Coordinates of C-alpha atoms in Angstrom, one line a residue:
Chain A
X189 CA 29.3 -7.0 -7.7
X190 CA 27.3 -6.5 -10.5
X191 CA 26.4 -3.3 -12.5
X192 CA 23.0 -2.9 -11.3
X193 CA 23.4 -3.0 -7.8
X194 CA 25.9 -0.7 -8.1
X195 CA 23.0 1.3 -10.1
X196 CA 20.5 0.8 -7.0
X197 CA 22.7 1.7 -4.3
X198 CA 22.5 5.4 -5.9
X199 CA 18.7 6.0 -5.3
X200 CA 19.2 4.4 -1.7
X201 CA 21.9 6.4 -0.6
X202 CA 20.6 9.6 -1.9
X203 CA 17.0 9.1 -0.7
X204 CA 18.8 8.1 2.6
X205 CA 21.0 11.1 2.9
X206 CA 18.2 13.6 1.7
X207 CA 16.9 14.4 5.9
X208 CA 20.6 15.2 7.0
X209 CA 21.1 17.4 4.0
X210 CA 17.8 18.8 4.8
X211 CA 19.1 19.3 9.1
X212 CA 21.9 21.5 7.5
X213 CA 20.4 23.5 4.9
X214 CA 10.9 22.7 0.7
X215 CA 14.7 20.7 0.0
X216 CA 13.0 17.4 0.8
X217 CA 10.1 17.7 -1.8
X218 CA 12.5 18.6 -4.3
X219 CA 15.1 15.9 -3.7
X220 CA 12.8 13.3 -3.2
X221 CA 10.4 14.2 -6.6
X222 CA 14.1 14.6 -8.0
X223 CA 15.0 10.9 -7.0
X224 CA 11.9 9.6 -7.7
X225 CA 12.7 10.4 -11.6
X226 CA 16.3 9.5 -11.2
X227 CA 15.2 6.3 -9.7
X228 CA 13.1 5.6 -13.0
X229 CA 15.7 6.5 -14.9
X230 CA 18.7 3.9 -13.6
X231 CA 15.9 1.3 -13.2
X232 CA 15.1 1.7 -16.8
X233 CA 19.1 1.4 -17.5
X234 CA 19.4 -1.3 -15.7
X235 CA 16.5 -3.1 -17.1
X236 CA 18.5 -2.6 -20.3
X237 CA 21.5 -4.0 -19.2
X238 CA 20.0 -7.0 -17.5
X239 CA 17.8 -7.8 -20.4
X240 CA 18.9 -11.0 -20.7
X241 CA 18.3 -12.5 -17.1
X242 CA 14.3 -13.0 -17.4
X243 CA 10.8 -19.4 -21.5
Chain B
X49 CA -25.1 20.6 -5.3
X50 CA -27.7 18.5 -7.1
X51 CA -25.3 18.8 -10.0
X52 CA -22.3 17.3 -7.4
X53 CA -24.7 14.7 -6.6
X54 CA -25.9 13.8 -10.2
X55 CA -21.8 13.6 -11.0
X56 CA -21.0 11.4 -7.6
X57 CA -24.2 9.0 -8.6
X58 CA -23.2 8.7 -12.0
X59 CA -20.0 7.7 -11.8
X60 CA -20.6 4.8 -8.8
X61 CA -23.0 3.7 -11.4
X62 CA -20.3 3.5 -13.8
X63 CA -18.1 2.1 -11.5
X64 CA -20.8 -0.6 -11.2
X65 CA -21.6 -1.4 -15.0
X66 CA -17.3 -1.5 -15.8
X67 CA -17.0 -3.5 -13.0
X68 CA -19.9 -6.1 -13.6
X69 CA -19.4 -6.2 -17.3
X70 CA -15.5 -7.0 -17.0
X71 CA -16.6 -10.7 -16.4
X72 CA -16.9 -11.0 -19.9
X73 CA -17.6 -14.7 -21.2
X74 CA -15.1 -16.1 -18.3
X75 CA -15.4 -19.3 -16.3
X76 CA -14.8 -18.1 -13.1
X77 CA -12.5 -20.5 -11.2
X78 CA -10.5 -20.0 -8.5
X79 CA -7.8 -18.8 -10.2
X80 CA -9.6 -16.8 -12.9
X81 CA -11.5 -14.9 -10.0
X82 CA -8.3 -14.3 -7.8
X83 CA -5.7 -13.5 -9.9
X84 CA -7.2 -13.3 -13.6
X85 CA -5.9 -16.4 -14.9
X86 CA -2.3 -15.3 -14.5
X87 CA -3.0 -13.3 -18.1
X88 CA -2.1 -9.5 -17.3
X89 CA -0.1 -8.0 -19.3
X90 CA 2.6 -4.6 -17.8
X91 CA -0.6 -2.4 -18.1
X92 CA -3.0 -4.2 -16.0
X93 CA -0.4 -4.8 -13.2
X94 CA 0.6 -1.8 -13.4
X95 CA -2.9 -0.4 -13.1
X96 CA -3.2 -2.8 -10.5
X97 CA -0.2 -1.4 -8.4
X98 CA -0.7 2.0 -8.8
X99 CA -4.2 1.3 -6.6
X100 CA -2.4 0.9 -3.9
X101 CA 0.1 3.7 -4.7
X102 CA -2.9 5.9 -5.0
X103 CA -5.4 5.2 -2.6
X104 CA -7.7 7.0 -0.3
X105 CA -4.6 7.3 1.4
X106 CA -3.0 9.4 -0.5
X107 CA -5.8 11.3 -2.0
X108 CA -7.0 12.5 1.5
X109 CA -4.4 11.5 3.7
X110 CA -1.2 12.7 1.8
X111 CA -2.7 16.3 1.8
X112 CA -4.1 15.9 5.2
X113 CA -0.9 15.3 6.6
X114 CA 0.7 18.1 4.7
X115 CA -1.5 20.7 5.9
X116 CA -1.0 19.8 9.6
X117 CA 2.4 18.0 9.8
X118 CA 4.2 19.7 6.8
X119 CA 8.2 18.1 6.1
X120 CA 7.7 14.1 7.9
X121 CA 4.6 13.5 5.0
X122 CA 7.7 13.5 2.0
X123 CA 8.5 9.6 3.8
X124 CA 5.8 8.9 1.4
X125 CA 7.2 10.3 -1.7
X126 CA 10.5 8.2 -0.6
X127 CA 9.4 4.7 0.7
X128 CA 7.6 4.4 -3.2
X129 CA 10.7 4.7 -4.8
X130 CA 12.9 2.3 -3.0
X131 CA 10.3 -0.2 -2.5
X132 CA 10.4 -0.5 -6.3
X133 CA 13.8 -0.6 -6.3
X134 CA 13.8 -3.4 -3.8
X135 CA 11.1 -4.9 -6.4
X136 CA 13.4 -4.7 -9.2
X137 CA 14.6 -7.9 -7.8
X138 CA 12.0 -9.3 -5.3
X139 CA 9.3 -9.1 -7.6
X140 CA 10.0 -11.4 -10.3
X141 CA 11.4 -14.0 -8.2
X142 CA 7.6 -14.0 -6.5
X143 CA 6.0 -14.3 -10.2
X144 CA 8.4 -17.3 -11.1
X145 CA 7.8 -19.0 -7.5
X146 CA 3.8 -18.7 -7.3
X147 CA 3.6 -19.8 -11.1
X148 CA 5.5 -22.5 -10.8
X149 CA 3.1 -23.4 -7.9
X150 CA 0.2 -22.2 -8.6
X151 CA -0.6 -20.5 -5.8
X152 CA -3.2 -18.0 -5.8
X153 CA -3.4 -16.6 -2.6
X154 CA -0.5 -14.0 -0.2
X155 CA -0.6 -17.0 2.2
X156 CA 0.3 -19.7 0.0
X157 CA 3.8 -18.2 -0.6
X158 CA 5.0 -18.7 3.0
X159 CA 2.9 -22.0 3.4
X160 CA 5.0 -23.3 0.3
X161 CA 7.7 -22.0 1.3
X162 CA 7.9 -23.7 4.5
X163 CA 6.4 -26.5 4.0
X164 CA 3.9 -25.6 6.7
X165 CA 0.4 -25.5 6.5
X166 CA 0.3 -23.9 10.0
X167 CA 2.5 -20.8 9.2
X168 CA -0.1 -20.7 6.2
X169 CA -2.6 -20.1 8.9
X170 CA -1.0 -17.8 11.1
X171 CA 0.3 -15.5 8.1
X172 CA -3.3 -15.3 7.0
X173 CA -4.1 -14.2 10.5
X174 CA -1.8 -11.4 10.4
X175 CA -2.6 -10.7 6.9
X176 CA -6.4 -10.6 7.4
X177 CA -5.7 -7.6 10.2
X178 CA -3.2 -6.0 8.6
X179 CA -5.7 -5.8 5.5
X180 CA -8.6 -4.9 7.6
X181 CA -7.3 -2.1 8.5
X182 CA -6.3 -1.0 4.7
X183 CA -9.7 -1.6 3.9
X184 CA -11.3 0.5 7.0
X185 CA -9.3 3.4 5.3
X186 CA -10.8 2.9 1.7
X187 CA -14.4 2.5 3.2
X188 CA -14.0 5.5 5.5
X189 CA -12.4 7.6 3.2
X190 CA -15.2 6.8 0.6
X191 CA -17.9 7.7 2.6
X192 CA -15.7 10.9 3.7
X193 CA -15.6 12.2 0.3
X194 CA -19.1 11.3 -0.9
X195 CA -20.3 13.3 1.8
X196 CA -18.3 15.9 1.5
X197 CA -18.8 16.4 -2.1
X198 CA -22.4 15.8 -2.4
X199 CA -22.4 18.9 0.3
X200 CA -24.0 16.4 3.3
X201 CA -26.8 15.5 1.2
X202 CA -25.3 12.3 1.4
X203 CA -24.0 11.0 4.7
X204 CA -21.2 9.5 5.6
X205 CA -23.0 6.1 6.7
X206 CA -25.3 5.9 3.8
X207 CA -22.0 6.6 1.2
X208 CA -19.8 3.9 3.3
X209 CA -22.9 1.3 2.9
X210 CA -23.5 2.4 -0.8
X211 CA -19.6 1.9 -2.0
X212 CA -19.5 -1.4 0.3
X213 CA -22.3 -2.9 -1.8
X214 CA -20.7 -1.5 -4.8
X215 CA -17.7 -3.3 -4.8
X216 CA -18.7 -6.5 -2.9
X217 CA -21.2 -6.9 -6.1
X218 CA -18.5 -6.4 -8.7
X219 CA -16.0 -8.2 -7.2
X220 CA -18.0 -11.3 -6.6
X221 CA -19.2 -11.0 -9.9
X222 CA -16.2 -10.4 -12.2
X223 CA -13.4 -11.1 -9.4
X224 CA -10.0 -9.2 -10.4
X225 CA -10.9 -8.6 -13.6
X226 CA -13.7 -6.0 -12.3
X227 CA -10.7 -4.3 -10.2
X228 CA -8.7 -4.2 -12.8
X229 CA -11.1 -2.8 -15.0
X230 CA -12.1 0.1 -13.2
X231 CA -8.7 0.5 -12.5
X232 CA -8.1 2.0 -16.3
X233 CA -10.3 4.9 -15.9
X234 CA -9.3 5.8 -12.2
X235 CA -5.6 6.2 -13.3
X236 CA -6.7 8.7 -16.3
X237 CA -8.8 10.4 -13.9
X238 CA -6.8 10.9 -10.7
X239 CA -3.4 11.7 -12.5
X240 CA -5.3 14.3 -14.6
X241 CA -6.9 15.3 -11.3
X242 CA -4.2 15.8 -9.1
X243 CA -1.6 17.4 -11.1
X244 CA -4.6 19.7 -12.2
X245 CA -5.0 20.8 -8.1
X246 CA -1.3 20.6 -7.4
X247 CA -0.4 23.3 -9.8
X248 CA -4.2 25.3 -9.9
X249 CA -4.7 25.6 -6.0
X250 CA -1.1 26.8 -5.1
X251 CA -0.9 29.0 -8.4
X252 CA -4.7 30.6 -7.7
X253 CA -4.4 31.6 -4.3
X254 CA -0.6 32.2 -3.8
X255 CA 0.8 33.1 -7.2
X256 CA 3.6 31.1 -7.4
X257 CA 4.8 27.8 -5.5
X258 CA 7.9 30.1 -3.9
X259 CA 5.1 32.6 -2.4
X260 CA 2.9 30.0 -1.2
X261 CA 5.7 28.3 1.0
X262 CA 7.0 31.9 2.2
X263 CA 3.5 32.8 3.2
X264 CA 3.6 29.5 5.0
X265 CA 6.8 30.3 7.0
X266 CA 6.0 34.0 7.8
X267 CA 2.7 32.5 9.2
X268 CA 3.8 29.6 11.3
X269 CA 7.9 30.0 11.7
X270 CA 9.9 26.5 11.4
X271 CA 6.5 24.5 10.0
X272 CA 8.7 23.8 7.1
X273 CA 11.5 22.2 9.3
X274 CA 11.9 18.6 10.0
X275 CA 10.7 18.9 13.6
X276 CA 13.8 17.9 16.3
X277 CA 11.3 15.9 18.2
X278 CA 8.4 13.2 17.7
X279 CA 8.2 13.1 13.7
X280 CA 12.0 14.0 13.7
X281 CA 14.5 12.8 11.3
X282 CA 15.3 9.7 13.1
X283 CA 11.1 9.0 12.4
X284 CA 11.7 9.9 9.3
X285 CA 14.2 7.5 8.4
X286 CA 13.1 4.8 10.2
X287 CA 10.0 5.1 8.4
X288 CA 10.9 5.2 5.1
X289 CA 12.3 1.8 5.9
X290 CA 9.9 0.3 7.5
X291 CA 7.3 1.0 4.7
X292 CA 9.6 0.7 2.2
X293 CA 10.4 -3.2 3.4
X294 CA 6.5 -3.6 4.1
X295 CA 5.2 -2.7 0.2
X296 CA 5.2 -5.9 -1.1
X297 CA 3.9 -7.3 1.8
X298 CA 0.4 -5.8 1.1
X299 CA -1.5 -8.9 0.6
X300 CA -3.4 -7.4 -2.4
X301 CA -0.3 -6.0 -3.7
X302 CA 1.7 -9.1 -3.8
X303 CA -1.2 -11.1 -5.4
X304 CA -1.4 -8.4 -8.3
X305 CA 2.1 -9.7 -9.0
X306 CA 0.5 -13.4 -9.3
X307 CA -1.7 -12.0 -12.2
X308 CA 1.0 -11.0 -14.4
X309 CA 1.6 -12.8 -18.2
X310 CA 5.5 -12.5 -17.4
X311 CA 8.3 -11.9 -15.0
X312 CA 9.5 -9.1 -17.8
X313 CA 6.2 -7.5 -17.1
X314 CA 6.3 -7.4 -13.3
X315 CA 10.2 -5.8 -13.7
X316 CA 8.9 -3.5 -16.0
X317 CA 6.4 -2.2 -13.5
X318 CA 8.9 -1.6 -11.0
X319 CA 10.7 0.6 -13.5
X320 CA 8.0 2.7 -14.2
X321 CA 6.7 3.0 -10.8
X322 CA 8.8 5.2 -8.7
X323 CA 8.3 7.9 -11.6
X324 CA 4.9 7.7 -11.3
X325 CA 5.0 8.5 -7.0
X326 CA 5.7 12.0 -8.2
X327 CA 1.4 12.7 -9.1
X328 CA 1.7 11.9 -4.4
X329 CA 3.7 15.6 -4.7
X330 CA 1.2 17.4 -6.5
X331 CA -1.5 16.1 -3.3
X332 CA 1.5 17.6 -0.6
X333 CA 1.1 21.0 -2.4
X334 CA -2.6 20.8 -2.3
X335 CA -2.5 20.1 1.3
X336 CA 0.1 23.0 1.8
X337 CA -1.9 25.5 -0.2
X338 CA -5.3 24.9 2.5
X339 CA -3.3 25.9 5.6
X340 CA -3.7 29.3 5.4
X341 CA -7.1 29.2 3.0
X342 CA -8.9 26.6 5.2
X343 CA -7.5 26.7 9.3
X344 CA -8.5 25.3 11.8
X345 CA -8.9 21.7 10.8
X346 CA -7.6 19.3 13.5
X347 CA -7.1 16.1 14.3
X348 CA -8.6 13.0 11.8
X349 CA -10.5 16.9 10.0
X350 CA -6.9 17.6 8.8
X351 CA -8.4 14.5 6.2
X352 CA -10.5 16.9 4.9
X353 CA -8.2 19.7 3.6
X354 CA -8.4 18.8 0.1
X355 CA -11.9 19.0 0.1
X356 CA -13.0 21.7 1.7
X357 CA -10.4 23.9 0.2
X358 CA -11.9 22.7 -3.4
X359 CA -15.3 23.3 -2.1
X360 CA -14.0 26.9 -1.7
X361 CA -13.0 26.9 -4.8
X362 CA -14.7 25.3 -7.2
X363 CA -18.5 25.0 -8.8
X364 CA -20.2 21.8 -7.4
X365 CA -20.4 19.7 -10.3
X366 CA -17.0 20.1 -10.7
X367 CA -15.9 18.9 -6.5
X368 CA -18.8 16.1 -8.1
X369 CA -15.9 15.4 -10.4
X370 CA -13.7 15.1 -7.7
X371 CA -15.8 13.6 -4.9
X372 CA -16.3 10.5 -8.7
X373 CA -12.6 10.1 -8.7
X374 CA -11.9 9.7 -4.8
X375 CA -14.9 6.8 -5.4
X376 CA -12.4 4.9 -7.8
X377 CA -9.6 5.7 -5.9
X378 CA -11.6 3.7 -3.1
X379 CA -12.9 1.3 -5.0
X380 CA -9.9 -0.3 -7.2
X381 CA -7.8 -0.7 -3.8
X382 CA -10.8 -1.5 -1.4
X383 CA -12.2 -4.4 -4.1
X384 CA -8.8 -5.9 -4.0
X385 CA -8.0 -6.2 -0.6
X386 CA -11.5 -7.4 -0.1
X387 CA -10.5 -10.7 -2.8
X388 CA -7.2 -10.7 -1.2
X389 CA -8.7 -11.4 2.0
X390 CA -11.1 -13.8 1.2
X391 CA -9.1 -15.5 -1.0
X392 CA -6.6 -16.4 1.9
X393 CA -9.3 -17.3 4.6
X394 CA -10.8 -20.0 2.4
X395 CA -7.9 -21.1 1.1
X396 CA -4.7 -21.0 4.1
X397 CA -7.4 -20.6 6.9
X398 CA -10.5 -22.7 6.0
X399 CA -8.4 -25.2 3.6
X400 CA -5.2 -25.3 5.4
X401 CA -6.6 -25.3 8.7
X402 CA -10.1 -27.4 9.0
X403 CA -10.6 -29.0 5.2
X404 CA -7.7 -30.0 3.5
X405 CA -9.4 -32.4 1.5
X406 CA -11.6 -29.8 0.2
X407 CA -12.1 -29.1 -3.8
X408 CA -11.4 -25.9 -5.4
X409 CA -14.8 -25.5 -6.1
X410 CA -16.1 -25.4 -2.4
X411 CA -12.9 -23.3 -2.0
X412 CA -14.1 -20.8 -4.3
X413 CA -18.1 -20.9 -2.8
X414 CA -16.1 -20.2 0.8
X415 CA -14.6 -17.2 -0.2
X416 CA -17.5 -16.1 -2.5
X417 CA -19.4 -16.1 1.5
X418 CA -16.6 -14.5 3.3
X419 CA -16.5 -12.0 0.7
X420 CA -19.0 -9.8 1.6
X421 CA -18.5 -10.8 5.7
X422 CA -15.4 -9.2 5.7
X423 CA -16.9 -6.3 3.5
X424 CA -19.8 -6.1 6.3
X425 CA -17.4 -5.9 9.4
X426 CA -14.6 -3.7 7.8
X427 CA -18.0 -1.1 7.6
X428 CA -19.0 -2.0 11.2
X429 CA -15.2 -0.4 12.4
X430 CA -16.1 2.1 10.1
X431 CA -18.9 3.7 11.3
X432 CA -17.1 3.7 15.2
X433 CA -14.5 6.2 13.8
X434 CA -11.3 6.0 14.4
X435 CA -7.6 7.7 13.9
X436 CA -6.3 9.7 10.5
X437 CA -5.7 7.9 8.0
X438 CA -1.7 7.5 7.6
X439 CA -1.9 6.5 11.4
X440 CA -4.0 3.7 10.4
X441 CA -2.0 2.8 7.3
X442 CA 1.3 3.1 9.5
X443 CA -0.1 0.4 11.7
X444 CA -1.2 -1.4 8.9
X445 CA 2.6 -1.8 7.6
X446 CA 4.1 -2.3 10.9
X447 CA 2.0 -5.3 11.0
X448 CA 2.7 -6.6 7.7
X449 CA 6.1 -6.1 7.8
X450 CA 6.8 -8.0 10.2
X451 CA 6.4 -10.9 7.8
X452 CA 9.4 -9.5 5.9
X453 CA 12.1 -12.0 7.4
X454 CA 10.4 -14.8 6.8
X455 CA 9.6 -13.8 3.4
X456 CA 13.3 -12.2 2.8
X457 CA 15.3 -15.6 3.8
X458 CA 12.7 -17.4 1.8
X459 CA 14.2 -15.9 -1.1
X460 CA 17.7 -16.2 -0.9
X461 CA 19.8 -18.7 -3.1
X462 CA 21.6 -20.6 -0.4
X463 CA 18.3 -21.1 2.2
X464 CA 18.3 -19.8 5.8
X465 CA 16.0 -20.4 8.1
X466 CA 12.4 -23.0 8.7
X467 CA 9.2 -22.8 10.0
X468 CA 9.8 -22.9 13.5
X469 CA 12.2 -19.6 12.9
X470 CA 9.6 -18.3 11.0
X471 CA 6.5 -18.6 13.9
X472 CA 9.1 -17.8 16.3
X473 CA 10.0 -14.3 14.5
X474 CA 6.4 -13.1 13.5
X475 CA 5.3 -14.1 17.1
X476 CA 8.2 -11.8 18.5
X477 CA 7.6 -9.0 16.3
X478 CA 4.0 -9.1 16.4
X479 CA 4.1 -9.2 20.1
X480 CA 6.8 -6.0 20.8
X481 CA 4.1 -4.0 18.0
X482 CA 1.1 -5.3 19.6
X483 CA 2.7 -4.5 23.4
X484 CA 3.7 -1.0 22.1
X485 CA 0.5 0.1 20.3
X486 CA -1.7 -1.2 22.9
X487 CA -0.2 0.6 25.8
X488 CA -0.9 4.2 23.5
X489 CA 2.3 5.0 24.3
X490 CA 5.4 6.0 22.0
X491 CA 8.6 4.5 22.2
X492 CA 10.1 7.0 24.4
X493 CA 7.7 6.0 27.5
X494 CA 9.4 2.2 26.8
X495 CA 12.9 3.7 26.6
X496 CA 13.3 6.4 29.2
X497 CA 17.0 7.8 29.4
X498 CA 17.3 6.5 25.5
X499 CA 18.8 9.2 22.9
X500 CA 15.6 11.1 21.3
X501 CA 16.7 9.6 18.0
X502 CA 16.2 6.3 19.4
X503 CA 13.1 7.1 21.4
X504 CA 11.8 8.5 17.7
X505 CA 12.3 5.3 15.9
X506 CA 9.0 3.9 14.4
X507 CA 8.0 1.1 16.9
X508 CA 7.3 -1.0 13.6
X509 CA 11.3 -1.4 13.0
X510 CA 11.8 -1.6 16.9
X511 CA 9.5 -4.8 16.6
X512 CA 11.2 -5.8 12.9
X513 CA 14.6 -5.6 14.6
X514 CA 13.1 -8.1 17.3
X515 CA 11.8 -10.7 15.4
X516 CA 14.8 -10.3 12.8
X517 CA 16.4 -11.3 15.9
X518 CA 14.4 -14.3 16.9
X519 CA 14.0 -15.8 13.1
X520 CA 18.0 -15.9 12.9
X521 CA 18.7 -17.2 16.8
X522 CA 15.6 -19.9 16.3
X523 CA 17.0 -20.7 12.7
X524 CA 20.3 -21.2 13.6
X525 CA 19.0 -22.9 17.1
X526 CA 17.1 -25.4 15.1
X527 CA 18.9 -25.6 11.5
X528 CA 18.9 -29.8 11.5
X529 CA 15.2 -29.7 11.6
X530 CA 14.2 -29.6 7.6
X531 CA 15.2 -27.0 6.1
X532 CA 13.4 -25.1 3.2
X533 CA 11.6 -27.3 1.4
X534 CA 10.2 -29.0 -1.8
X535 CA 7.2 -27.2 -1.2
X536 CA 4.8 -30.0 -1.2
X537 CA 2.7 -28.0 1.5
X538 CA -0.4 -27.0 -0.9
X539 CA -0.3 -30.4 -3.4
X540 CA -0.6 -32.1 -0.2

């Protein structure tokens, strides 16, 4: 598996798992505005490291 | 008010001259006009993008449905991000597939694809309604905030016709280029805008975000939960992945990608994007901060939260300010889906499916006509009225998604799946939405006995799930029939 789908699953999971966190503890607005930069952020790395793949 | 009028008028009239002028010196061919020549750089598709990201929808709708749903309206915040993320990937591979090919409408793709100038046809059919409804939103949110601004001297009517006219003008004038134009000044002017009311509003009437969500909860106990039924977690969910899978299936979305110089400049858009969902938070807290300063509004009048708590508020040349940048935010969306659409009837339904012999040059004089038809009967539904916005743009996706299988096992490496999967899928899905919206009822009156968190489920992924279903049955069913293709389907 390569690094940036390792990368992407982050956002995914987090985003996903951010309405049962909020069932057991607004909490959404934050987490997802705090994902949405986070998401920009490991994009942006792995745009860096796949650089190469995109004459 | 005259000042909020002079402010409204003059910036429709700028809208106008940016628009018109952005023709420049071109020749405008068919692919010049649709999809600029394939010469945008990562700003102009990005501008281009980040129409749709900030439409009328959000501007009225994402406060709207903060001040009367509160916690489900964050889906929106969510589904931008991972739609990117899934366009890390998905969107390049589009840019290198519809250059190669030259294809320069949403309908080509799937008629390339699969070889099948039929499934060209019927994509542009669901594609057409799915984008009517995207453009009843712009048109009706338009005339919403005109009126509302200029104070009623304007009405809603005489606002819908005047941005109508607007943008049919530029657009058949200047084409994408006129969209894409205007498009640089909207994004200055709503990101300034919106963070400006996100932190202003809350801070000037509550004190302090904390304060303004406490006042919130003392008022109206558990508003700030997730609710357990209806827009409950399971909706939530389900939701964000509906939307999230339906993004790039916006018709003028996916042809924006067409218009980009690179495949590094489409990537780099998806990088940049989710970030940019964040100015959608700052029009929750605008939403949040009317429901105690403006109660009362119900229904498809939750819409107008954001605008009648800055009427409140504010001087009127200033909500003429704000009543000019919910124009653009109409217009750079509205124009698009407008070429989008026309585009795709003259080319997949006129072309593909009476004239296939015909030149590009009566192509382009085709959609030049439908053009401004579409424009005309996207007002008609208009002026009938009609449900909130997000309601609409939820059926909107629903719809389009359901062209996601098709589209998703188009793309993979070692090809699954032909046209009569393809017809069979869409024809299942859009029959279980069409069956499910139709009746008025939710899922729970189709499930009864069902756990809540199934009867909850947006009926868009119910119907996804079905024709996810069908595609792979059919596909596998008929896999010696030919398979993807050459794509010879538009040369011939």
């Amino acid at each position: 598996m390569k690094l940036s789908h390792l990368l992407a699953a982050l956002p995914l999971a987090a985003i996903y798992s951010g309405g049962l966190i909020a069932e057991h503890v607004p909490f959404l607005l934050a987490w997802n505005a705090l994902w949405a930069i986070l998401t920009s952020v490991i994009m942006a790395v792995m745009f860096h490291h796949d650089g190469s793949s995109i004459e | 008010m005259s000042s909020a009028l002079l402010v409204i008028g003059f910036f429709l009239a700028f809208a106008l001259f940016v628009g018109i002028r952005a023709k420049g010196g071109r020749t405008m061919n068919l692919e010049q006009w649709s999809v600029g020549g394939r010469g945008f750089g990562t700003v102009l598709v990005f501008l281009l993008m980040a129409g749709e990201s900030f439409s009328t929808t959000i501007f009225l709708g994402a406060s709207g449905w903060a001040y009367s749903k509160g916690p489900p309206v964050f889906y929106i915040l969510a589904y931008g991000c991972l739609a990117y993320l899934l366009g890390y990937w998905i969107l390049p591979a589009v840019w290198r597939y519809a250059t190669a090919h030259k294809l320069v409408s949403f309908s080509d793709f799937f008629a390339s694809k699969y070889d099948s100038r039929s499934l060209g046809v019927l994509v542009s059919l669901v594609a057409v309604l799915g984008m009517a409804s995207l453009l009843i939103i712009q048109l009706r949110g338009l005339g919403i905030i005109v009126s509302e601004a200029s104070y009623g001297s304007i009405s809603q009517p005489m606002a819908v016709w005047g941005g109508a006219l607007a943008m049919i003008s530029y657009i058949l004038i200047s084409g994408i280029h006129g969209s894409a134009s205007i498009a640089i000044f909207k994004d200055i002017l709503i990101v300034s805008l919106a963070v400006f009311l996100g932190v202003y509003l809350p801070l000037h009437y509550y004190g302090s975000y904390g304060a303004m969500f406490q006042a919130i909860e003392a008022a109206r106990p558990g508003f700030m939960q997730m609710p357990a039924e209806g827009l409950n977690l399971s909706w939530y969910n389900s939701t964000i992945l509906l939307t999230m899978l339906g993004y790039f299936l916006y018709p003028h979305v996916f042809i924006s990608v067409y218009s980009a110089t690179s495949a590094k400049a489409v990537r780099r858009n998806a990088v940049v994007m989710p970030i940019y969902q964040l100015v959608i938070a700052f029009m929750f807290l605008v939403g949040f901060a009317a429901i105690l300063k403006v109660p009362g509004l119900q229904g498809a009048d939750s819409d107008l939260a954001l605008l009648r708590l800055a009427k409140a508020t504010f001087d009127p040349w200033f909500i003429g300010v704000i009543g000019g940048a919910g124009i653009l935010t109409a217009l750079v969306p509205g124009s698009t889906i407008l070429l989008s659409a026309s585009t795709l009837i003259a080319k997949n339904v006129y072309q593909q499916g009476f004239a296939p012999h015909a030149t590009e040059r009566q192509i382009t004089l085709i959609a030049k006509c439908v053009l401004p038809l579409f424009g005309l009967l996207a007002v008609y539904f208009v002026l009938r009225g009609g449900a909130t916005f997000v309601a609409l743009a939820l059926f909107a996706s629903s719809l389009l998604t359901q062209l996601f299988p098709s589209f998703f096992f188009s793309l993979l490496p070692r090809r699954f799946g032909n046209k009569y999967a393809a017809f069979a899928g869409i024809f299942a899905g859009g029959a279980v939405l069409g069956a499910i919206t139709l009746s008025g009822k939710g899922l729970a009156a189709w499930l009864p006995g069902w756990p809540v968190a199934v009867q909850s489920l947006n009926a868009g992924l119910v119907a996804l799930a079905v024709n996810l279903a069908v595609f792979v049955v059919v596909g596998t069913l008929t896999h010696r029939r030919p398979m993807l293709p050459t794509a010879q389907a538009l040369s011939s």
